[in-house]
Short mmCIF file of C-alpha atoms and ligand atoms in Angstrom, two decimals:
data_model
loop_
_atom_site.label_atom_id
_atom_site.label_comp_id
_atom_site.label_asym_id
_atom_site.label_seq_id
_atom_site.Cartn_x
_atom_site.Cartn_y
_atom_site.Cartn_z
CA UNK P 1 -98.36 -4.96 43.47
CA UNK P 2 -96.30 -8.43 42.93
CA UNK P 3 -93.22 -7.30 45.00
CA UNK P 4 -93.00 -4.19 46.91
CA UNK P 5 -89.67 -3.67 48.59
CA UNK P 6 -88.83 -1.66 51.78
CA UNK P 7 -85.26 -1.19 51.89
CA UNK P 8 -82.19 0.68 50.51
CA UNK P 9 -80.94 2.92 47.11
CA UNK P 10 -77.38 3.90 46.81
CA UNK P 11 -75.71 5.72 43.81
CA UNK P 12 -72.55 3.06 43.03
CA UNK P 13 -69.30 4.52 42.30
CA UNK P 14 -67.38 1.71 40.33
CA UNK P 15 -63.68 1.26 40.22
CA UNK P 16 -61.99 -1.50 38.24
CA UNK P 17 -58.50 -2.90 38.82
CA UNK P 18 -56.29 -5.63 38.66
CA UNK P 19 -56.63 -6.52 42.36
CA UNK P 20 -58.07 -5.35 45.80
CA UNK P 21 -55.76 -2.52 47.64
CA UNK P 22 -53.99 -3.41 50.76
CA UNK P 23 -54.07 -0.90 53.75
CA UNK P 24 -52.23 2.19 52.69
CA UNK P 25 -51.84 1.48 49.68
CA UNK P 26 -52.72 3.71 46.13
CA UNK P 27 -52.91 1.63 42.64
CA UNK P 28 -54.32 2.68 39.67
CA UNK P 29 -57.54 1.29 38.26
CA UNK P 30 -58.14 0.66 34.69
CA UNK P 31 -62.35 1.82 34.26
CA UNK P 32 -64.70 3.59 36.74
CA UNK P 33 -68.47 3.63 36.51
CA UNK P 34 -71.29 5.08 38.15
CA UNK P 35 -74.42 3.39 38.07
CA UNK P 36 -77.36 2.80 40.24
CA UNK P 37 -77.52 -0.16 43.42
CA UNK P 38 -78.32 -0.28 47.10
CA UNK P 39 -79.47 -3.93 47.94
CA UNK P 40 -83.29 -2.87 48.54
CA UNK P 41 -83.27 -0.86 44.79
CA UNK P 42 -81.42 -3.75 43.26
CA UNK P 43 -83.94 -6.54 44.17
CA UNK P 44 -86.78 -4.56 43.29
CA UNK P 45 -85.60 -3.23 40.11
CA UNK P 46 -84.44 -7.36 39.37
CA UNK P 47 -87.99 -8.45 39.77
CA UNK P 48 -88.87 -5.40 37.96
CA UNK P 49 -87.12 -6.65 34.61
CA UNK P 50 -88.42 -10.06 34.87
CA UNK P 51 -92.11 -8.22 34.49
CA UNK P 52 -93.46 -7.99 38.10
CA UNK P 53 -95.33 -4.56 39.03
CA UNK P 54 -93.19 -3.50 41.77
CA UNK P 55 -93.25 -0.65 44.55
CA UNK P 56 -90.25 0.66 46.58
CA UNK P 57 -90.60 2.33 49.95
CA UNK P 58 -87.07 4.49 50.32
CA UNK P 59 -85.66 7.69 51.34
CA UNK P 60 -83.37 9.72 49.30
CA UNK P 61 -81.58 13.38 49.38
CA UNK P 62 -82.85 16.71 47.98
CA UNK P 63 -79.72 15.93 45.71
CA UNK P 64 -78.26 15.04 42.34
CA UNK P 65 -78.29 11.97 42.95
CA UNK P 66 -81.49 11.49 44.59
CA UNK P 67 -83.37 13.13 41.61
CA UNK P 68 -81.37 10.59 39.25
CA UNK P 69 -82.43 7.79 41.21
CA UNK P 70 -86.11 8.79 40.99
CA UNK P 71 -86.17 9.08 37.49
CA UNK P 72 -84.20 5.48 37.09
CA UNK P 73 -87.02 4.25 39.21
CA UNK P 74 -89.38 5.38 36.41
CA UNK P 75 -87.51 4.61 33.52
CA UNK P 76 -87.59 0.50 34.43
CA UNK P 77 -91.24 0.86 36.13
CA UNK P 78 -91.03 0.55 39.44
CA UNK P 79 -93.64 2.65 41.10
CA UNK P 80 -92.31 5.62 43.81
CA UNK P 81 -95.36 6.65 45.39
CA UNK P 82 -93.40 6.12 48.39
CA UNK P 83 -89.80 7.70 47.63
CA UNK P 84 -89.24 10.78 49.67
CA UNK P 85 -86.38 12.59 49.45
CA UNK P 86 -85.27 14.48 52.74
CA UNK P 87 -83.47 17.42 52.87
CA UNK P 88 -81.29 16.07 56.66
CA UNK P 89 -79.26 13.71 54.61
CA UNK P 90 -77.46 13.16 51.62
CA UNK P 91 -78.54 10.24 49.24
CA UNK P 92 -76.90 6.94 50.02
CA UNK P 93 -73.37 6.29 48.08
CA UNK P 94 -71.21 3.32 47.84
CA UNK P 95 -67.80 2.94 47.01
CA UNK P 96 -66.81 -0.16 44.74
CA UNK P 97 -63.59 -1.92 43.91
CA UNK P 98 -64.72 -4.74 41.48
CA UNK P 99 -61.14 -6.70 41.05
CA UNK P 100 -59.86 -8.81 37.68
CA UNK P 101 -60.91 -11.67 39.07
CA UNK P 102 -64.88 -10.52 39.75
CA UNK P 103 -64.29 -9.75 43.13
CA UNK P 104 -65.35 -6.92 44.99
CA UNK P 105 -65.40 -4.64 48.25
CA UNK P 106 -67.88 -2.12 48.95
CA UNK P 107 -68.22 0.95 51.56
CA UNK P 108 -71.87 2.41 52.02
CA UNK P 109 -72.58 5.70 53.31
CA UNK P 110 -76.59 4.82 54.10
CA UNK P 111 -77.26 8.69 54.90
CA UNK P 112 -80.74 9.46 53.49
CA UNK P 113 -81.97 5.49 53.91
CA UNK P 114 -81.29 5.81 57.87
CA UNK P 115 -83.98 7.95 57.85
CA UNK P 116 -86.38 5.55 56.32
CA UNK P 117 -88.41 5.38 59.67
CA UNK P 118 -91.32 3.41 61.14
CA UNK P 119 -93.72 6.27 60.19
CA UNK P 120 -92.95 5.60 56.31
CA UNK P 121 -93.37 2.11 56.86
CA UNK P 122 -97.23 3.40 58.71
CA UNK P 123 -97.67 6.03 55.45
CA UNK P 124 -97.16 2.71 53.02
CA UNK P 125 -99.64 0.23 55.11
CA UNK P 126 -101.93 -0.23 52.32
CA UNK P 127 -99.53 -0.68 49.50
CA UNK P 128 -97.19 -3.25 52.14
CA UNK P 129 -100.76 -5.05 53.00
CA UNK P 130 -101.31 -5.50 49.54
CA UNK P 131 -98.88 -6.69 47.90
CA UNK P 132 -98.03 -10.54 47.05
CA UNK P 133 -94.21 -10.51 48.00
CA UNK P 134 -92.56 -7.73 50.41
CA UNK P 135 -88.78 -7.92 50.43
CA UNK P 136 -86.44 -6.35 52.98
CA UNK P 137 -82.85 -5.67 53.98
CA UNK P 138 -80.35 -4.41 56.49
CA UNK P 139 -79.50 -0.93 54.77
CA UNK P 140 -81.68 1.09 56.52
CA UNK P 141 -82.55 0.80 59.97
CA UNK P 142 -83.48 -2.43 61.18
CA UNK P 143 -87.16 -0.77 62.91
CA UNK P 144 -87.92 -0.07 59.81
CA UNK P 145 -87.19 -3.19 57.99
CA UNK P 146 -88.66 -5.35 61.14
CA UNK P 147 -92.07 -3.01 61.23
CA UNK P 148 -92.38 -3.49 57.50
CA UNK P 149 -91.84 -7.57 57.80
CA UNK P 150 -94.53 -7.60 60.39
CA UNK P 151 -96.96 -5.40 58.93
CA UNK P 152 -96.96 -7.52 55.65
CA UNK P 153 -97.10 -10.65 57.45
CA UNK P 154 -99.87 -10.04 59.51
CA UNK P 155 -101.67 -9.27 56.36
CA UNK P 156 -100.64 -12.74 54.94
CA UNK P 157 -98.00 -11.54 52.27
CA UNK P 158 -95.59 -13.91 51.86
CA UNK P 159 -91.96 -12.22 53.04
CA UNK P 160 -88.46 -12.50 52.26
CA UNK P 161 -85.50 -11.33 54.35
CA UNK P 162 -82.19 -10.99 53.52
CA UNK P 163 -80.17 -9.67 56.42
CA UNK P 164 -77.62 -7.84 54.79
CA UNK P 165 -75.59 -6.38 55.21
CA UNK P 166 -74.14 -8.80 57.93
CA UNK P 167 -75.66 -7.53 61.18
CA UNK P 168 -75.15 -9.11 64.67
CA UNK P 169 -77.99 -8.97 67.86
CA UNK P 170 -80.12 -9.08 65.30
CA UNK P 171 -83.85 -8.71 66.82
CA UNK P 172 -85.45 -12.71 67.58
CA UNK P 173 -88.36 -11.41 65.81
CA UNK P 174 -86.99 -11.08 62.83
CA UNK P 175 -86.47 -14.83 62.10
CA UNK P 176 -90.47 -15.14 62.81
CA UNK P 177 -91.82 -12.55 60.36
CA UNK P 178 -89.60 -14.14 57.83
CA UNK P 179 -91.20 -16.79 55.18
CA UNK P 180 -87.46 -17.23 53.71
CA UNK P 181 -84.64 -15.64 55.17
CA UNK P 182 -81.70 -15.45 52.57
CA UNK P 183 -78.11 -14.97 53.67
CA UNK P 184 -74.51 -15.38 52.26
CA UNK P 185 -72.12 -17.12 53.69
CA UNK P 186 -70.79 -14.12 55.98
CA UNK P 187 -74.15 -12.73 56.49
CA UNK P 188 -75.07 -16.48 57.58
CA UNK P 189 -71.74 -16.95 59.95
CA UNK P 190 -72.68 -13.56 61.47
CA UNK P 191 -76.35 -14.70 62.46
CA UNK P 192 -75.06 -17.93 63.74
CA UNK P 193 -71.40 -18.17 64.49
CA UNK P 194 -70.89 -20.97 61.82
CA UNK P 195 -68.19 -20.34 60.09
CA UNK P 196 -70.19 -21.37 56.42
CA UNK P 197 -67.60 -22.48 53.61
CA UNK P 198 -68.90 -25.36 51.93
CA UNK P 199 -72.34 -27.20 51.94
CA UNK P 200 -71.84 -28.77 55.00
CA UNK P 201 -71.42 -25.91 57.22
CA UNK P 202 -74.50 -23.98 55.39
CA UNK P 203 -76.34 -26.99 56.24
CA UNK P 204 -75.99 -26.39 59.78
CA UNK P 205 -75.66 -23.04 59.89
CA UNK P 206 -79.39 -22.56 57.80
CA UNK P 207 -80.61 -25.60 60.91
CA UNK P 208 -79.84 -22.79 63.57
CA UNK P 209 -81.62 -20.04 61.48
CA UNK P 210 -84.94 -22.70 61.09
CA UNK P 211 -84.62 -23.37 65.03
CA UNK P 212 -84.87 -19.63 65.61
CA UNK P 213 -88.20 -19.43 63.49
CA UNK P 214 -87.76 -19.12 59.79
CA UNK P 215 -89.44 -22.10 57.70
CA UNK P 216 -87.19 -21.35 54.96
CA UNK P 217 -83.84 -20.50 54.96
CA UNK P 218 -81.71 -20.34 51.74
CA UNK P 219 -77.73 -19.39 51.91
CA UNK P 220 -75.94 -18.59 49.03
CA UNK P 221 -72.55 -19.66 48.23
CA UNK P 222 -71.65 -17.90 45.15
CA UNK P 223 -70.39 -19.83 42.04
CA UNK P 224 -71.28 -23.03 43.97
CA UNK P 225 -75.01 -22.28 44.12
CA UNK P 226 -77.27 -22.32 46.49
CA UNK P 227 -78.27 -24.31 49.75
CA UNK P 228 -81.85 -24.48 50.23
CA UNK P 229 -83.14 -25.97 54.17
CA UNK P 230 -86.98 -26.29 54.78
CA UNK P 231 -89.39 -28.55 56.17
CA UNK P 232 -89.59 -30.02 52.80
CA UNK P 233 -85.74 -29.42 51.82
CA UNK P 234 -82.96 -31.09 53.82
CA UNK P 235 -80.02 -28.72 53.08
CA UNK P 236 -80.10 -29.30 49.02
CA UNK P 237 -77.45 -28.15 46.81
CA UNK P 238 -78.89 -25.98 44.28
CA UNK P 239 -75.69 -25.79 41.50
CA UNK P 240 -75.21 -23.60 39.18
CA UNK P 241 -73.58 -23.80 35.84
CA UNK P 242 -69.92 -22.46 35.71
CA UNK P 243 -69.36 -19.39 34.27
CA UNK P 244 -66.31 -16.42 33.94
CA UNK P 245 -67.22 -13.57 36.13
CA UNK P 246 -66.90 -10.10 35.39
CA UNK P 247 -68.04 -8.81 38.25
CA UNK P 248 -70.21 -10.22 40.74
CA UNK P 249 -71.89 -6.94 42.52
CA UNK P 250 -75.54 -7.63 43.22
CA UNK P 251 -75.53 -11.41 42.15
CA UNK P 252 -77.49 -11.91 45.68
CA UNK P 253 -79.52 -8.80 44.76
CA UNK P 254 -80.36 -10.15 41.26
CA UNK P 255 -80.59 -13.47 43.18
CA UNK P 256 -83.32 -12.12 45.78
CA UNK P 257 -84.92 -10.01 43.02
CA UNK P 258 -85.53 -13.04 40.94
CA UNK P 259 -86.60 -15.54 43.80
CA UNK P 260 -89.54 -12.67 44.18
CA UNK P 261 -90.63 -12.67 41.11
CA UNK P 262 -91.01 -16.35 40.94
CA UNK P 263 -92.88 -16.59 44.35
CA UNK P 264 -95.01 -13.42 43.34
CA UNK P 265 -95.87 -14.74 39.54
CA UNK P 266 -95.46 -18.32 39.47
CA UNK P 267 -97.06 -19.25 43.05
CA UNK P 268 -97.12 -22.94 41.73
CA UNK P 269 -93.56 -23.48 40.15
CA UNK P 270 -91.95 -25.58 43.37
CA UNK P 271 -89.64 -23.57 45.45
CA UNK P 272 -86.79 -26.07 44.53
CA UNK P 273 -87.14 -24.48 40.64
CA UNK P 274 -87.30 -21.39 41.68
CA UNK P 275 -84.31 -21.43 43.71
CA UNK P 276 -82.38 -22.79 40.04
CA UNK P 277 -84.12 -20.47 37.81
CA UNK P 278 -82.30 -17.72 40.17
CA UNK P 279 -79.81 -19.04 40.45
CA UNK P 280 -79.20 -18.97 36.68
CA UNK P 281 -80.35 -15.58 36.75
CA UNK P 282 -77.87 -14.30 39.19
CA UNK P 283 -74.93 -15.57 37.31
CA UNK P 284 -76.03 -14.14 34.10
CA UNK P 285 -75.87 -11.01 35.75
CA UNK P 286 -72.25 -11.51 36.89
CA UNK P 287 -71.10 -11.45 33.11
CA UNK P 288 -71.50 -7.93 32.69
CA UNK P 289 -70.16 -5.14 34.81
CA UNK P 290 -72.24 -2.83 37.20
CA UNK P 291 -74.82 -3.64 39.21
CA UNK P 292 -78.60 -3.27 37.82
CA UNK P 293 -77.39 -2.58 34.95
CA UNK P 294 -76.34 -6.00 34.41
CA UNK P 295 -79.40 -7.62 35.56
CA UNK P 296 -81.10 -8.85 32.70
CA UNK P 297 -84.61 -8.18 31.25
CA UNK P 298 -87.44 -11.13 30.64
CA UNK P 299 -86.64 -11.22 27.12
CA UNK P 300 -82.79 -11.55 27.56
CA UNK P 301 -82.96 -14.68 29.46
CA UNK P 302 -83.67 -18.71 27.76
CA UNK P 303 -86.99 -19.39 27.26
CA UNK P 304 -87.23 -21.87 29.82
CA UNK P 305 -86.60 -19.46 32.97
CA UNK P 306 -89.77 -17.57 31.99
CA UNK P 307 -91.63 -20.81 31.02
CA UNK P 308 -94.84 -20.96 33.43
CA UNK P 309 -94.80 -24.16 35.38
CA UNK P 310 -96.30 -27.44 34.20
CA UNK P 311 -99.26 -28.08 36.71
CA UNK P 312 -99.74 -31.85 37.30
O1 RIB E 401 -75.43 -5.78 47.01
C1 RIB E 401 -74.77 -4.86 46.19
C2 RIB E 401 -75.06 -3.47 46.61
O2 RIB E 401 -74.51 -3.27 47.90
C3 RIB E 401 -74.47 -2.39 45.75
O3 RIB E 401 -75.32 -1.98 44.73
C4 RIB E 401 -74.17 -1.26 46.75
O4 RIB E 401 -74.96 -0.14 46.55
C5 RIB E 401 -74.39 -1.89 48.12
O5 RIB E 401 -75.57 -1.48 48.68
NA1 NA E 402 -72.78 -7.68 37.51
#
């Protein structure tokens, strides 16, 4: 497998209005959707559309929406070998509110993913072991995820975190069985007590992440871009080009996704280009509403972000 991802599904339940509620308060929304996310789905199912042969190690309920899930897992290729669906929890939901101006707030009930356990992780050793990228999460629980990110590194797959949602205490050894750890700004001001705003403060906040253990730490700052910190990297800027959002649920996801795809299928294209390519990726997802839904496929995108790299 290119990526194989141990993390998260939800089932999203999509409201659209004019602006975010306030405490108490009932408005009417203008569309609803339902459509299919969770941050560990949505990266895998990303790379999945850009053509990598993916895996996803989950846990979903005996449920409606459990069964759907499996079968969207089918319909876009990614391989469910290790989906169970338990009968002690329902499947994971989240509530949207995606506002005019692309904004959005989101409530998860995890349910069935909290039961993702170490012994799944054990059951999927050989697939994990195998596979050229693993990507995890903070949707289900963080054993799980932190077992999975050791297992694959001890096997020498490369390994990307993204510790999200925002968690604090989060276990030291996390930041060691990480090859990238990528954050938002509140997921990064949660690890480190930065308050992250503008490049600056990413700078320093992705410096704390590096001194706990990660080589490579990239923080995402929405329609700004990217900052990318390694030992090559001082803190770049990776911009992006300026766009009108529609809604912006799963950019990281789509982000993430597309980050694994380029490490898993173009090992040689520098990480600096891979880091734009996403970037560009991410925000054409943002111009469509929904989450993987609006990720786009290979043959949606320019040319030039599925171009193989020129080798010098
Ligand atoms: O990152 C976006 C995702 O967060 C949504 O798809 C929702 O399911 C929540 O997990
Ligand atoms: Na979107």
């Amino acid at each position: 497998m290119d990526v194989v991802v141990v993390g998260s599904s939800m089932t999203d339940l999509v409201s659209f209005t004019q602006r975010q509620p306030r405490p108490g308060e009932t408005i009417h929304g203008n569309k609803f959707l339902m459509g299919f996310g969770g941050k560990g789905a949505n990266q895998c199912v990303m790379a999945a559309k850009l053509g990598a042969k993916t895996a996803m190690v989950a846990k979903l309920g005996k449920d409606f929406y459990g069964d759907n899930t499996l079968e969207n897992f089918q319909n876009v290729g990614v391989n469910k070998d290790h989906v169970s669906q338990t009968d002690e929890a329902s499947s994971g939901v989240a509530s949207i509110i995606v506002s005019e101006d692309g904004q959005n707030s989101i409530v998860i009930v995890a349910g069935a993913n909290l039961l993702l356990s170490e012994g799944d992780v054990a059951k999927a050793t050989e697939l994990i072991g195998n596979a050229k990228v693993v990507l995890c999460q903070l949707e289900v629980p963080q054993a799980t995820s932190l077992a999975a990110l050791k297992l694959a590194k001890s096997s020498g797959v490369f390994t990307i975190f993204n510790p999200a949602p925002a968690a604090e205490n989060l276990d030291a050894d996390f930041y060691t069985s990480c090859d990238i750890l990528c954050a938002n700004e509140s997921e990064a001001e949660m690890l480190t007590g930065v308050t992250v705003s503008d490049v600056d403060s990413a700078q320093r906040a992705a410096e704390m992440l590096r001194s706990k253990g990660c080589e490579t730490v990239i923080i995402t700052l929405g329609e700004r871009g990217s900052v990318l910190t390694s030992a090559q990297h001082d803190g770049v800027l990776v911009p992006v080009s300026s766009i009108k959002a529609v809604d912006t649920t799963g950019a990281g996801d789509s982000f993430i996704g597309a980050l694994a795809y380029y490490r898993a299928l173009m090992p040689t294209l520098p990480l600096l280009d891979a880091v734009t390519r996403a970037n560009t990726v991410a925000s054409i997802s943002c111009q469509a509403s929904g989450t993987q839904s609006s990720f786009p496929t290979a043959s949606q995108l320019p040319k030039d972000l599925m171009a193989a790299p020129v080798n010098h």
